[in-house]
Amino acid sequence: MSKPDELLVDVAALVESGQSNQMSLTVVTGGAVITGRLAPEAVWRQRVSEVLTDSARLGDFSVIFTAAPREEGPPTHLHFHVARILQGAVGIPETGGMYRVSIADVSAWTVGDFSYSDH
């Protein structure tokens, strides 16, 4: 999108203000379909930092994610956790991942997450 969808920005802002991680969303971005729950940026950053800290090879990168998120102006990104990229009938990764998606790059979206089948 050349101009971010104001309604989607409002959804992201409400997630940020309420510190909620229960909003399910599915977006199309760059040809990929991502489905899952949104998290406030600070919560998302903390979880990414924890995962990196626990890694023997990637622990040094965890400090990058402990920096305070940008707070001025409307949100520019969606922060998914427990999310999957849908590929055919499969969700990748199976256990859910954490994705940061630029709102400006979302070409379509819907409230709720899509189910998938691993059969």
CSV table of C-alpha atoms in Angstrom, one decimal:
chain,number,residue,atom,x,y,z
A,1,MET,CA,0.0,0.0,0.0
A,2,SER,CA,1.4,3.4,-0.9
A,3,LYS,CA,-0.6,4.9,2.0
A,4,PRO,CA,-1.2,2.6,5.1
A,5,ASP,CA,-4.8,1.6,5.7
A,6,GLU,CA,-6.0,3.9,8.5
A,7,LEU,CA,-8.3,1.2,9.9
A,8,LEU,CA,-5.3,-1.2,10.2
A,9,VAL,CA,-3.2,1.5,11.8
A,10,ASP,CA,-6.1,2.0,14.3
A,11,VAL,CA,-6.1,-1.8,15.1
A,12,ALA,CA,-2.3,-1.7,15.7
A,13,ALA,CA,-2.7,1.4,17.9
A,14,LEU,CA,-5.3,-0.3,20.0
A,15,VAL,CA,-3.1,-3.3,20.5
A,16,GLU,CA,-0.2,-1.0,21.5
A,17,SER,CA,-2.3,1.0,23.9
A,18,GLY,CA,-4.0,-1.9,25.6
A,19,GLN,CA,-0.9,-4.1,25.9
A,20,SER,CA,-3.2,-7.0,24.6
A,21,ASN,CA,-2.0,-10.0,22.7
A,22,GLN,CA,-5.4,-11.5,21.9
A,23,MET,CA,-6.2,-9.8,18.5
A,24,SER,CA,-6.0,-12.3,15.7
A,25,LEU,CA,-5.3,-11.0,12.3
A,26,THR,CA,-4.4,-12.4,8.8
A,27,VAL,CA,-2.5,-10.2,6.3
A,28,VAL,CA,-1.2,-10.5,2.8
A,29,THR,CA,2.2,-8.9,2.4
A,30,GLY,CA,4.8,-9.5,-0.4
A,31,GLY,CA,2.8,-12.4,-1.7
A,32,ALA,CA,2.9,-14.2,1.7
A,33,VAL,CA,-0.1,-14.8,3.9
A,34,ILE,CA,0.7,-14.4,7.6
A,35,THR,CA,-1.9,-15.4,10.2
A,36,GLY,CA,-1.7,-15.1,14.0
A,37,ARG,CA,-2.0,-12.9,17.0
A,38,LEU,CA,-0.8,-9.4,17.4
A,39,ALA,CA,1.3,-8.3,20.3
A,40,PRO,CA,2.4,-4.8,21.5
A,41,GLU,CA,5.9,-4.0,20.2
A,42,ALA,CA,7.4,-4.0,23.6
A,43,VAL,CA,6.1,-7.5,24.4
A,44,TRP,CA,7.2,-8.8,21.0
A,45,ARG,CA,10.7,-7.3,21.5
A,46,GLN,CA,11.0,-8.9,24.9
A,47,ARG,CA,10.1,-12.3,23.6
A,48,VAL,CA,12.5,-12.1,20.7
A,49,SER,CA,15.2,-11.0,23.1
A,50,GLU,CA,14.5,-14.0,25.4
A,51,VAL,CA,14.7,-16.4,22.5
A,52,LEU,CA,18.0,-14.9,21.3
A,53,THR,CA,19.4,-14.9,24.8
A,54,ASP,CA,18.8,-18.6,25.1
A,55,SER,CA,20.7,-19.3,21.9
A,56,ALA,CA,24.4,-20.1,22.1
A,57,ARG,CA,25.1,-18.7,18.7
A,58,LEU,CA,22.7,-15.7,18.6
A,59,GLY,CA,22.8,-14.4,22.2
A,60,ASP,CA,24.8,-11.3,21.3
A,61,PHE,CA,21.9,-10.0,19.2
A,62,SER,CA,19.4,-10.1,22.1
A,63,VAL,CA,20.5,-6.6,23.3
A,64,ILE,CA,19.2,-5.0,20.0
A,65,PHE,CA,15.7,-6.0,21.0
A,66,THR,CA,15.8,-4.6,24.5
A,67,ALA,CA,15.9,-1.0,23.2
A,68,ALA,CA,12.6,0.9,23.9
A,69,PRO,CA,10.2,0.9,20.9
A,70,ARG,CA,9.6,4.2,19.1
A,71,GLU,CA,6.6,5.8,20.8
A,72,GLU,CA,5.8,8.9,18.8
A,73,GLY,CA,3.2,8.8,16.1
A,74,PRO,CA,1.0,6.0,14.9
A,75,PRO,CA,2.3,2.4,14.7
A,76,THR,CA,4.2,1.6,11.5
A,77,HIS,CA,4.5,-2.2,12.0
A,78,LEU,CA,2.4,-5.1,13.1
A,79,HIS,CA,4.1,-7.5,15.6
A,80,PHE,CA,2.8,-11.0,15.3
A,81,HIS,CA,3.5,-13.8,17.7
A,82,VAL,CA,2.2,-17.3,17.6
A,83,ALA,CA,1.9,-16.7,13.9
A,84,ARG,CA,2.4,-18.8,10.8
A,85,ILE,CA,3.1,-18.2,7.1
A,86,LEU,CA,0.5,-20.1,5.2
A,87,GLN,CA,1.8,-22.2,2.3
A,88,GLY,CA,-0.9,-24.3,0.7
A,89,ALA,CA,-2.5,-26.3,3.5
A,90,VAL,CA,0.5,-26.0,5.9
A,91,GLY,CA,1.4,-23.3,8.4
A,92,ILE,CA,5.1,-22.5,8.8
A,93,PRO,CA,6.5,-22.9,11.4
A,94,GLU,CA,4.3,-25.5,13.0
A,95,THR,CA,4.7,-24.1,16.5
A,96,GLY,CA,4.2,-20.5,15.4
A,97,GLY,CA,6.7,-17.7,14.9
A,98,MET,CA,7.3,-14.1,15.5
A,99,TYR,CA,7.0,-11.7,12.6
A,100,ARG,CA,7.3,-7.9,12.2
A,101,VAL,CA,5.4,-6.6,9.2
A,102,SER,CA,5.4,-3.1,7.9
A,103,ILE,CA,1.8,-1.8,7.8
A,104,ALA,CA,2.6,0.0,4.5
A,105,ASP,CA,3.4,-3.3,2.9
A,106,VAL,CA,0.1,-5.0,3.8
A,107,SER,CA,-2.0,-5.3,0.6
A,108,ALA,CA,-5.0,-7.1,2.2
A,109,TRP,CA,-6.1,-8.1,5.7
A,110,THR,CA,-8.9,-9.6,7.7
A,111,VAL,CA,-9.7,-10.0,11.4
A,112,GLY,CA,-9.1,-13.5,12.7
A,113,ASP,CA,-6.6,-16.1,11.9
A,114,PHE,CA,-7.0,-18.8,9.3
A,115,SER,CA,-6.8,-22.4,10.3
A,116,TYR,CA,-4.7,-24.8,8.3
A,117,SER,CA,-4.2,-28.5,8.0
A,118,ASP,CA,-1.0,-30.4,8.2
A,119,HIS,CA,-2.5,-33.5,6.5
